[in-house]
Amino acid sequence: MSDLGIDTELLDDRLPELKVVERILELKGKRHALVLAHNYQSPEIQFVADYIGDTLSLSMVARDAEQPIIVFCGPDFMVETAKILAPDKTVIYANAWARCPLATMITPEDLRMLKQAHPNASVVGYVNTSPECKCEMDICCASANAVRITQSLEAGEIILVPDANLASYVSRLVPDKTIISWHGFCAVHHMIRKTDVLDLIHDHPRATVIVHPECRPEVVDLAAMVLSTDGMMMHAAASQDREFIVATELEVVNRMIEYNPDKEFYGIEKAYCRTQKRVKLENVLQALETLEPAVNLQPEVLEGARRPIERMLEVGRAESLTGDER
Ligand code: SF4
């Protein structure tokens, strides 16, 4: 123990990490680089980031950024989306091995097959897809605007891929359209079971249940509100409610606890995204030092994928603080 009562052993343990943080902050300035981090990134990554948010808000920040270099702490599809929207910038994967399994669950060939089978359908694709898949879409969507985007289309048939749970949720709210889904899923949200939420409701009967739309339909059935992760954060801050059960990745719950010390939040312990947690401080430092690996896409892919993403951004967030009505 030091004279100030600080556990010096603990401080010694964190010293290498603090040096890496210091070097990252210094290099960010020198390189005129912007560091973006998704809501599911670890606290130390969020600490060195300039912006933290969900897929939709980070896409908008990347598009409007003044900095010539973006280091993106998130899964592959988000980094690539940033490059598509900011083709003149150097966009670097903080860790190129952070590959979202959901984004691999549909290929451009699968999508072409669906389009052939449903020639009158409009194609809405989740941003959690490869750039090549995006080239096959009419419009992209994120969890914050999937319902409004589907509602805004004229077609009566909508191909909505690849997340089957999101498609099921959208089909409830847009009953006048036929939704053609795919069999993809986000392992993190799909592993949240009805019993996990029921157990929490039993222990905290007064808590408001908020759920991410990538959860199973029977989990969505238990929700008072269905929201994207940024929507959840905003709702938790604005609501008069004091207790919340939150069915999404655990890091979001940790941030809610930090920002709302007067409220109680109960999360699902197993909802932990290993893909997102692959990004470490050392990766961010290396990305800033080497400016590699940068996203490198063929010009026709950049061009073809930009159109559906830009159409999505024209719609914007379109999510109210109270979530979509079920
Ligand atoms: S939370 Fe799900 S969708 Fe997001 S990166 Fe992890 S596996 Fe992919």
mmCIF file of C-alpha atoms and ligand atoms in Angstrom:
data_model
loop_
_atom_site.group_PDB
_atom_site.id
_atom_site.type_symbol
_atom_site.label_atom_id
_atom_site.label_comp_id
_atom_site.label_asym_id
_atom_site.label_seq_id
_atom_site.Cartn_x
_atom_site.Cartn_y
_atom_site.Cartn_z
ATOM 1 C CA MET A 1 0.000 0.000 0.000
ATOM 2 C CA SER A 2 1.292 3.506 -0.824
ATOM 3 C CA ASP A 3 1.081 6.514 1.573
ATOM 4 C CA LEU A 4 -2.077 7.521 -0.323
ATOM 5 C CA GLY A 5 -3.691 4.172 0.356
ATOM 6 C CA ILE A 6 -3.384 2.995 -3.271
ATOM 7 C CA ASP A 7 -2.670 -0.670 -3.773
ATOM 8 C CA THR A 8 0.721 -0.352 -5.519
ATOM 9 C CA GLU A 9 0.627 -3.954 -6.691
ATOM 10 C CA LEU A 10 -2.616 -3.221 -8.512
ATOM 11 C CA LEU A 11 -1.131 -0.050 -9.984
ATOM 12 C CA ASP A 12 1.967 -1.969 -11.120
ATOM 13 C CA ASP A 13 -0.313 -4.515 -12.851
ATOM 14 C CA ARG A 14 -2.133 -1.800 -14.807
ATOM 15 C CA LEU A 15 1.010 0.218 -15.703
ATOM 16 C CA PRO A 16 1.718 -1.506 -19.072
ATOM 17 C CA GLU A 17 -1.947 -0.960 -20.039
ATOM 18 C CA LEU A 18 -1.759 2.710 -19.051
ATOM 19 C CA LYS A 19 1.346 3.151 -21.199
ATOM 20 C CA VAL A 20 -0.477 1.657 -24.194
ATOM 21 C CA VAL A 21 -3.428 4.004 -23.587
ATOM 22 C CA GLU A 22 -1.063 6.978 -23.378
ATOM 23 C CA ARG A 23 0.632 5.985 -26.659
ATOM 24 C CA ILE A 24 -2.743 5.499 -28.416
ATOM 25 C CA LEU A 25 -3.932 8.956 -27.359
ATOM 26 C CA GLU A 26 -0.660 10.504 -28.506
ATOM 27 C CA LEU A 27 -0.729 8.725 -31.904
ATOM 28 C CA LYS A 28 -4.368 9.605 -32.523
ATOM 29 C CA GLY A 29 -3.398 13.272 -32.427
ATOM 30 C CA LYS A 30 -0.252 12.852 -34.522
ATOM 31 C CA ARG A 31 -2.021 10.850 -37.227
ATOM 32 C CA HIS A 32 -5.221 12.958 -37.220
ATOM 33 C CA ALA A 33 -7.028 9.673 -36.763
ATOM 34 C CA LEU A 34 -10.541 9.035 -35.520
ATOM 35 C CA VAL A 35 -11.136 5.967 -33.349
ATOM 36 C CA LEU A 36 -14.670 4.532 -33.444
ATOM 37 C CA ALA A 37 -15.929 1.825 -31.087
ATOM 38 C CA HIS A 38 -19.155 -0.148 -31.069
ATOM 39 C CA ASN A 39 -21.293 -0.332 -27.920
ATOM 40 C CA TYR A 40 -20.196 -3.970 -27.351
ATOM 41 C CA GLN A 41 -16.472 -3.166 -27.166
ATOM 42 C CA SER A 42 -14.595 -3.571 -23.870
ATOM 43 C CA PRO A 43 -14.446 -0.573 -21.488
ATOM 44 C CA GLU A 44 -10.746 0.120 -22.184
ATOM 45 C CA ILE A 45 -11.447 0.278 -25.936
ATOM 46 C CA GLN A 46 -14.388 2.588 -25.345
ATOM 47 C CA PHE A 47 -12.080 4.748 -23.216
ATOM 48 C CA VAL A 48 -9.669 5.427 -26.117
ATOM 49 C CA ALA A 49 -12.457 5.910 -28.687
ATOM 50 C CA ASP A 50 -13.668 9.279 -29.980
ATOM 51 C CA TYR A 51 -17.180 7.961 -30.581
ATOM 52 C CA ILE A 52 -19.088 5.005 -29.177
ATOM 53 C CA GLY A 53 -22.386 3.921 -30.658
ATOM 54 C CA ASP A 54 -24.475 1.385 -32.506
ATOM 55 C CA THR A 55 -23.952 0.392 -36.133
ATOM 56 C CA LEU A 56 -26.196 3.113 -37.498
ATOM 57 C CA SER A 57 -24.729 6.023 -35.551
ATOM 58 C CA LEU A 58 -21.135 4.914 -36.235
ATOM 59 C CA SER A 59 -21.890 4.687 -39.982
ATOM 60 C CA MET A 60 -23.074 8.288 -39.908
ATOM 61 C CA VAL A 61 -20.029 9.449 -37.938
ATOM 62 C CA ALA A 62 -17.691 7.670 -40.389
ATOM 63 C CA ARG A 63 -19.447 9.265 -43.363
ATOM 64 C CA ASP A 64 -19.197 12.787 -41.898
ATOM 65 C CA ALA A 65 -15.734 12.536 -40.310
ATOM 66 C CA GLU A 66 -13.149 15.200 -41.110
ATOM 67 C CA GLN A 67 -10.188 13.011 -40.201
ATOM 68 C CA PRO A 68 -8.422 11.217 -43.096
ATOM 69 C CA ILE A 69 -7.855 8.058 -41.034
ATOM 70 C CA ILE A 70 -10.429 5.948 -39.177
ATOM 71 C CA VAL A 71 -9.468 3.095 -36.862
ATOM 72 C CA PHE A 72 -12.639 1.072 -36.337
ATOM 73 C CA CYS A 73 -13.025 -1.084 -33.224
ATOM 74 C CA GLY A 74 -15.824 -3.415 -34.207
ATOM 75 C CA PRO A 75 -16.589 -6.446 -36.358
ATOM 76 C CA ASP A 76 -15.579 -6.661 -40.036
ATOM 77 C CA PHE A 77 -18.891 -5.604 -41.597
ATOM 78 C CA MET A 78 -18.948 -2.323 -39.642
ATOM 79 C CA VAL A 79 -15.384 -1.436 -40.655
ATOM 80 C CA GLU A 80 -16.210 -2.189 -44.293
ATOM 81 C CA THR A 81 -19.426 -0.132 -44.097
ATOM 82 C CA ALA A 82 -17.356 2.826 -42.872
ATOM 83 C CA LYS A 83 -15.009 2.443 -45.860
ATOM 84 C CA ILE A 84 -17.929 2.223 -48.305
ATOM 85 C CA LEU A 85 -19.312 5.495 -46.928
ATOM 86 C CA ALA A 86 -15.911 7.186 -46.762
ATOM 87 C CA PRO A 87 -14.039 5.773 -49.783
ATOM 88 C CA ASP A 88 -11.402 8.525 -49.776
ATOM 89 C CA LYS A 89 -10.381 7.808 -46.183
ATOM 90 C CA THR A 90 -8.002 5.171 -44.884
ATOM 91 C CA VAL A 91 -10.228 2.888 -42.806
ATOM 92 C CA ILE A 92 -8.358 0.383 -40.652
ATOM 93 C CA TYR A 93 -9.585 -2.780 -38.957
ATOM 94 C CA ALA A 94 -8.486 -2.562 -35.306
ATOM 95 C CA ASN A 95 -8.517 -6.359 -35.518
ATOM 96 C CA ALA A 96 -9.316 -7.971 -38.875
ATOM 97 C CA TRP A 97 -10.006 -11.265 -37.065
ATOM 98 C CA ALA A 98 -13.062 -9.786 -35.389
ATOM 99 C CA ARG A 99 -15.416 -11.398 -37.905
ATOM 100 C CA CYS A 100 -19.135 -11.429 -37.168
ATOM 101 C CA PRO A 101 -20.559 -14.946 -37.686
ATOM 102 C CA LEU A 102 -23.966 -13.526 -38.652
ATOM 103 C CA ALA A 103 -22.387 -11.701 -41.613
ATOM 104 C CA THR A 104 -21.100 -15.026 -42.999
ATOM 105 C CA MET A 105 -24.531 -16.714 -42.891
ATOM 106 C CA ILE A 106 -25.641 -15.467 -46.294
ATOM 107 C CA THR A 107 -23.667 -15.175 -49.545
ATOM 108 C CA PRO A 108 -24.358 -13.112 -52.686
ATOM 109 C CA GLU A 109 -25.311 -16.390 -54.426
ATOM 110 C CA ASP A 110 -27.923 -17.115 -51.720
ATOM 111 C CA LEU A 111 -29.365 -13.667 -52.168
ATOM 112 C CA ARG A 112 -29.471 -13.959 -55.968
ATOM 113 C CA MET A 113 -31.325 -17.265 -55.558
ATOM 114 C CA LEU A 114 -33.904 -15.615 -53.264
ATOM 115 C CA LYS A 115 -34.352 -12.757 -55.715
ATOM 116 C CA GLN A 116 -34.921 -15.195 -58.539
ATOM 117 C CA ALA A 117 -37.542 -17.052 -56.505
ATOM 118 C CA HIS A 118 -39.317 -13.767 -55.555
ATOM 119 C CA PRO A 119 -38.848 -11.439 -58.544
ATOM 120 C CA ASN A 120 -41.376 -8.840 -57.306
ATOM 121 C CA ALA A 121 -39.862 -8.512 -53.833
ATOM 122 C CA SER A 122 -37.774 -5.590 -52.615
ATOM 123 C CA VAL A 123 -34.551 -6.612 -50.895
ATOM 124 C CA VAL A 124 -33.798 -5.227 -47.425
ATOM 125 C CA GLY A 125 -30.477 -6.385 -45.997
ATOM 126 C CA TYR A 126 -29.177 -5.972 -42.494
ATOM 127 C CA VAL A 127 -25.885 -4.058 -42.312
ATOM 128 C CA ASN A 128 -24.442 -7.214 -40.722
ATOM 129 C CA THR A 129 -23.554 -8.598 -44.168
ATOM 130 C CA SER A 130 -20.564 -8.589 -46.516
ATOM 131 C CA PRO A 131 -20.025 -5.728 -49.002
ATOM 132 C CA GLU A 132 -20.638 -8.201 -51.861
ATOM 133 C CA CYS A 133 -24.052 -9.091 -50.399
ATOM 134 C CA LYS A 134 -24.908 -5.405 -50.057
ATOM 135 C CA CYS A 135 -24.403 -5.045 -53.820
ATOM 136 C CA GLU A 136 -27.466 -7.306 -54.241
ATOM 137 C CA MET A 137 -29.773 -5.231 -51.979
ATOM 138 C CA ASP A 138 -32.230 -2.422 -52.650
ATOM 139 C CA ILE A 139 -31.734 -0.900 -49.211
ATOM 140 C CA CYS A 140 -29.864 -1.741 -45.995
ATOM 141 C CA CYS A 141 -31.319 -1.583 -42.511
ATOM 142 C CA ALA A 142 -30.032 -1.555 -38.934
ATOM 143 C CA SER A 143 -31.894 -2.683 -35.842
ATOM 144 C CA ALA A 144 -32.838 0.967 -35.170
ATOM 145 C CA ASN A 145 -34.723 1.421 -38.438
ATOM 146 C CA ALA A 146 -35.630 -2.031 -39.848
ATOM 147 C CA VAL A 147 -39.369 -1.547 -39.225
ATOM 148 C CA ARG A 148 -39.590 1.945 -40.710
ATOM 149 C CA ILE A 149 -37.519 0.991 -43.734
ATOM 150 C CA THR A 150 -39.741 -2.011 -44.457
ATOM 151 C CA GLN A 151 -42.855 0.140 -44.029
ATOM 152 C CA SER A 152 -41.466 2.766 -46.397
ATOM 153 C CA LEU A 153 -41.188 0.376 -49.363
ATOM 154 C CA GLU A 154 -43.946 0.055 -51.944
ATOM 155 C CA ALA A 155 -43.518 -3.657 -52.631
ATOM 156 C CA GLY A 156 -45.896 -6.081 -50.925
ATOM 157 C CA GLU A 157 -43.170 -8.735 -50.697
ATOM 158 C CA ILE A 158 -39.943 -7.979 -48.820
ATOM 159 C CA ILE A 159 -36.850 -10.170 -48.682
ATOM 160 C CA LEU A 160 -35.317 -9.335 -45.287
ATOM 161 C CA VAL A 161 -31.986 -11.063 -44.591
ATOM 162 C CA PRO A 162 -30.019 -12.589 -42.933
ATOM 163 C CA ASP A 163 -31.332 -12.484 -39.320
ATOM 164 C CA ALA A 164 -34.502 -14.605 -38.951
ATOM 165 C CA ASN A 165 -35.355 -13.127 -35.527
ATOM 166 C CA LEU A 166 -35.181 -9.555 -36.824
ATOM 167 C CA ALA A 167 -37.325 -10.573 -39.817
ATOM 168 C CA SER A 168 -39.874 -12.180 -37.494
ATOM 169 C CA TYR A 169 -39.995 -9.030 -35.359
ATOM 170 C CA VAL A 170 -40.452 -6.789 -38.423
ATOM 171 C CA SER A 171 -43.195 -9.042 -39.819
ATOM 172 C CA ARG A 172 -45.223 -8.529 -36.599
ATOM 173 C CA LEU A 173 -45.075 -4.774 -36.971
ATOM 174 C CA VAL A 174 -45.625 -4.699 -40.716
ATOM 175 C CA PRO A 175 -48.453 -7.250 -41.132
ATOM 176 C CA ASP A 176 -49.569 -5.916 -44.514
ATOM 177 C CA LYS A 177 -46.364 -7.140 -46.196
ATOM 178 C CA THR A 178 -45.094 -10.656 -46.789
ATOM 179 C CA ILE A 179 -41.636 -10.969 -45.266
ATOM 180 C CA ILE A 180 -39.308 -13.559 -46.801
ATOM 181 C CA SER A 181 -36.588 -14.336 -44.285
ATOM 182 C CA TRP A 182 -33.323 -16.282 -44.155
ATOM 183 C CA HIS A 183 -32.042 -18.631 -41.456
ATOM 184 C CA GLY A 184 -29.250 -16.440 -40.034
ATOM 185 C CA PHE A 185 -29.017 -15.447 -36.375
ATOM 186 C CA CYS A 186 -26.787 -13.539 -33.983
ATOM 187 C CA ALA A 187 -25.472 -16.194 -31.597
ATOM 188 C CA VAL A 188 -25.263 -13.690 -28.733
ATOM 189 C CA HIS A 189 -28.921 -12.634 -28.862
ATOM 190 C CA HIS A 190 -30.221 -16.018 -30.021
ATOM 191 C CA MET A 191 -28.753 -17.721 -26.935
ATOM 192 C CA ILE A 192 -30.901 -15.570 -24.632
ATOM 193 C CA ARG A 193 -33.774 -17.888 -23.674
ATOM 194 C CA LYS A 194 -37.259 -17.080 -22.462
ATOM 195 C CA THR A 195 -36.397 -18.734 -19.126
ATOM 196 C CA ASP A 196 -33.385 -16.394 -18.658
ATOM 197 C CA VAL A 197 -35.692 -13.385 -18.829
ATOM 198 C CA LEU A 198 -38.482 -15.042 -16.814
ATOM 199 C CA ASP A 199 -35.992 -15.776 -14.009
ATOM 200 C CA LEU A 200 -35.037 -12.098 -13.893
ATOM 201 C CA ILE A 201 -38.699 -11.027 -13.968
ATOM 202 C CA HIS A 202 -39.333 -13.376 -11.028
ATOM 203 C CA ASP A 203 -36.487 -11.767 -9.042
ATOM 204 C CA HIS A 204 -37.284 -8.178 -10.119
ATOM 205 C CA PRO A 205 -41.029 -7.992 -10.787
ATOM 206 C CA ARG A 206 -41.094 -4.191 -11.023
ATOM 207 C CA ALA A 207 -38.372 -3.971 -13.690
ATOM 208 C CA THR A 208 -39.171 -2.851 -17.254
ATOM 209 C CA VAL A 209 -38.062 -5.443 -19.807
ATOM 210 C CA ILE A 210 -36.207 -4.055 -22.836
ATOM 211 C CA VAL A 211 -35.110 -6.398 -25.594
ATOM 212 C CA HIS A 212 -33.002 -6.218 -28.754
ATOM 213 C CA PRO A 213 -34.863 -7.250 -31.946
ATOM 214 C CA GLU A 214 -32.233 -9.932 -32.734
ATOM 215 C CA CYS A 215 -33.651 -11.937 -29.786
ATOM 216 C CA ARG A 216 -35.947 -14.951 -30.275
ATOM 217 C CA PRO A 217 -39.676 -14.169 -30.778
ATOM 218 C CA GLU A 218 -40.573 -15.700 -27.391
ATOM 219 C CA VAL A 219 -38.118 -13.300 -25.711
ATOM 220 C CA VAL A 220 -39.530 -10.355 -27.691
ATOM 221 C CA ASP A 221 -42.976 -11.414 -26.370
ATOM 222 C CA LEU A 222 -41.790 -10.550 -22.837
ATOM 223 C CA ALA A 223 -40.597 -7.044 -23.746
ATOM 224 C CA ALA A 224 -42.191 -3.747 -22.829
ATOM 225 C CA MET A 225 -39.945 -2.208 -25.464
ATOM 226 C CA VAL A 226 -37.873 -3.475 -28.360
ATOM 227 C CA LEU A 227 -34.919 -1.194 -29.075
ATOM 228 C CA SER A 228 -31.502 -0.978 -30.742
ATOM 229 C CA THR A 229 -28.569 -0.607 -28.360
ATOM 230 C CA ASP A 230 -28.388 3.201 -28.720
ATOM 231 C CA GLY A 231 -32.171 3.275 -28.305
ATOM 232 C CA MET A 232 -31.818 1.290 -25.076
ATOM 233 C CA MET A 233 -29.180 3.683 -23.735
ATOM 234 C CA MET A 234 -31.312 6.743 -24.532
ATOM 235 C CA HIS A 235 -34.426 5.153 -23.074
ATOM 236 C CA ALA A 236 -32.678 4.176 -19.834
ATOM 237 C CA ALA A 237 -31.505 7.765 -19.340
ATOM 238 C CA ALA A 238 -34.865 9.394 -20.159
ATOM 239 C CA SER A 239 -37.283 6.964 -18.496
ATOM 240 C CA GLN A 240 -38.946 7.569 -15.131
ATOM 241 C CA ASP A 241 -38.647 3.822 -14.432
ATOM 242 C CA ARG A 242 -36.038 2.801 -11.856
ATOM 243 C CA GLU A 243 -35.380 -0.857 -12.744
ATOM 244 C CA PHE A 244 -34.691 -2.519 -16.091
ATOM 245 C CA ILE A 245 -34.120 -6.047 -17.352
ATOM 246 C CA VAL A 246 -31.962 -5.696 -20.464
ATOM 247 C CA ALA A 247 -31.735 -8.471 -23.068
ATOM 248 C CA THR A 248 -28.710 -7.601 -25.183
ATOM 249 C CA GLU A 249 -24.903 -7.785 -25.035
ATOM 250 C CA LEU A 250 -23.631 -7.321 -21.495
ATOM 251 C CA GLU A 251 -21.377 -4.322 -22.226
ATOM 252 C CA VAL A 252 -24.454 -2.204 -22.951
ATOM 253 C CA VAL A 253 -25.815 -3.090 -19.526
ATOM 254 C CA ASN A 254 -22.483 -2.135 -17.918
ATOM 255 C CA ARG A 255 -22.621 1.280 -19.578
ATOM 256 C CA MET A 256 -26.206 1.795 -18.456
ATOM 257 C CA ILE A 257 -25.132 1.068 -14.878
ATOM 258 C CA GLU A 258 -22.244 3.527 -15.178
ATOM 259 C CA TYR A 259 -24.339 6.373 -16.682
ATOM 260 C CA ASN A 260 -27.426 5.917 -14.493
ATOM 261 C CA PRO A 261 -26.173 5.359 -10.923
ATOM 262 C CA ASP A 262 -29.660 6.021 -9.503
ATOM 263 C CA LYS A 263 -31.219 3.133 -11.460
ATOM 264 C CA GLU A 264 -30.906 -0.664 -11.398
ATOM 265 C CA PHE A 265 -30.113 -2.779 -14.471
ATOM 266 C CA TYR A 266 -30.182 -6.548 -14.719
ATOM 267 C CA GLY A 267 -28.441 -8.197 -17.676
ATOM 268 C CA ILE A 268 -28.028 -11.727 -19.031
ATOM 269 C CA GLU A 269 -24.568 -12.913 -17.948
ATOM 270 C CA LYS A 270 -23.958 -15.192 -20.948
ATOM 271 C CA ALA A 271 -24.780 -12.486 -23.547
ATOM 272 C CA TYR A 272 -21.145 -11.766 -24.318
ATOM 273 C CA CYS A 273 -19.877 -11.238 -27.886
ATOM 274 C CA ARG A 274 -16.481 -12.907 -28.281
ATOM 275 C CA THR A 275 -16.108 -11.418 -31.762
ATOM 276 C CA GLN A 276 -16.298 -7.864 -30.501
ATOM 277 C CA LYS A 277 -14.026 -8.601 -27.548
ATOM 278 C CA ARG A 278 -11.256 -9.710 -29.915
ATOM 279 C CA VAL A 279 -10.268 -6.065 -30.230
ATOM 280 C CA LYS A 280 -7.580 -5.312 -27.632
ATOM 281 C CA LEU A 281 -5.693 -2.124 -26.772
ATOM 282 C CA GLU A 282 -2.554 -3.562 -28.404
ATOM 283 C CA ASN A 283 -4.499 -3.977 -31.674
ATOM 284 C CA VAL A 284 -5.570 -0.335 -31.631
ATOM 285 C CA LEU A 285 -1.998 0.766 -30.966
ATOM 286 C CA GLN A 286 -0.633 -1.399 -33.767
ATOM 287 C CA ALA A 287 -3.306 -0.115 -36.178
ATOM 288 C CA LEU A 288 -2.302 3.479 -35.396
ATOM 289 C CA GLU A 289 1.398 2.701 -35.716
ATOM 290 C CA THR A 290 1.264 0.756 -38.996
ATOM 291 C CA LEU A 291 -2.023 2.060 -40.520
ATOM 292 C CA GLU A 292 -2.750 -1.557 -41.410
ATOM 293 C CA PRO A 293 -4.709 -3.620 -42.223
ATOM 294 C CA ALA A 294 -6.741 -1.093 -44.210
ATOM 295 C CA VAL A 295 -10.043 -2.044 -45.863
ATOM 296 C CA ASN A 296 -9.424 -2.660 -49.542
ATOM 297 C CA LEU A 297 -12.473 -3.263 -51.736
ATOM 298 C CA GLN A 298 -12.830 -3.430 -55.508
ATOM 299 C CA PRO A 299 -14.209 -0.148 -56.975
ATOM 300 C CA GLU A 300 -17.350 -1.907 -58.299
ATOM 301 C CA VAL A 301 -18.035 -3.380 -54.826
ATOM 302 C CA LEU A 302 -17.520 0.014 -53.166
ATOM 303 C CA GLU A 303 -19.908 1.568 -55.651
ATOM 304 C CA GLY A 304 -22.522 -1.217 -55.594
ATOM 305 C CA ALA A 305 -22.631 -1.463 -51.787
ATOM 306 C CA ARG A 306 -22.835 2.305 -51.231
ATOM 307 C CA ARG A 307 -26.254 2.742 -52.837
ATOM 308 C CA PRO A 308 -28.281 0.596 -50.351
ATOM 309 C CA ILE A 309 -26.375 2.007 -47.366
ATOM 310 C CA GLU A 310 -26.957 5.602 -48.455
ATOM 311 C CA ARG A 311 -30.649 4.852 -49.003
ATOM 312 C CA MET A 312 -30.765 3.573 -45.418
ATOM 313 C CA LEU A 313 -29.068 6.706 -44.082
ATOM 314 C CA GLU A 314 -31.668 8.869 -45.840
ATOM 315 C CA VAL A 315 -34.264 7.195 -43.602
ATOM 316 C CA GLY A 316 -31.998 7.675 -40.566
ATOM 317 C CA ARG A 317 -32.694 6.345 -37.117
ATOM 318 C CA ALA A 318 -36.524 6.485 -37.232
ATOM 319 C CA GLU A 319 -36.686 4.920 -33.773
ATOM 320 C CA SER A 320 -38.617 6.630 -31.012
ATOM 321 C CA LEU A 321 -37.470 6.650 -27.406
ATOM 322 C CA THR A 322 -40.324 4.380 -26.524
ATOM 323 C CA GLY A 323 -39.290 1.810 -29.102
ATOM 324 C CA ASP A 324 -41.451 0.234 -31.757
ATOM 325 C CA GLU A 325 -44.881 -0.751 -30.560
ATOM 326 C CA ARG A 326 -45.410 -4.472 -30.538
HETATM 327 S S1 SF4 B 1 -23.324 -9.336 -31.205
HETATM 328 FE FE1 SF4 B 1 -24.027 -10.771 -32.807
HETATM 329 S S2 SF4 B 1 -24.272 -9.537 -34.641
HETATM 330 FE FE2 SF4 B 1 -23.008 -8.333 -33.214
HETATM 331 S S3 SF4 B 1 -20.891 -8.835 -33.752
HETATM 332 FE FE3 SF4 B 1 -21.475 -10.250 -32.109
HETATM 333 S S4 SF4 B 1 -22.223 -12.064 -33.216
HETATM 334 FE FE4 SF4 B 1 -22.181 -10.396 -34.725
#
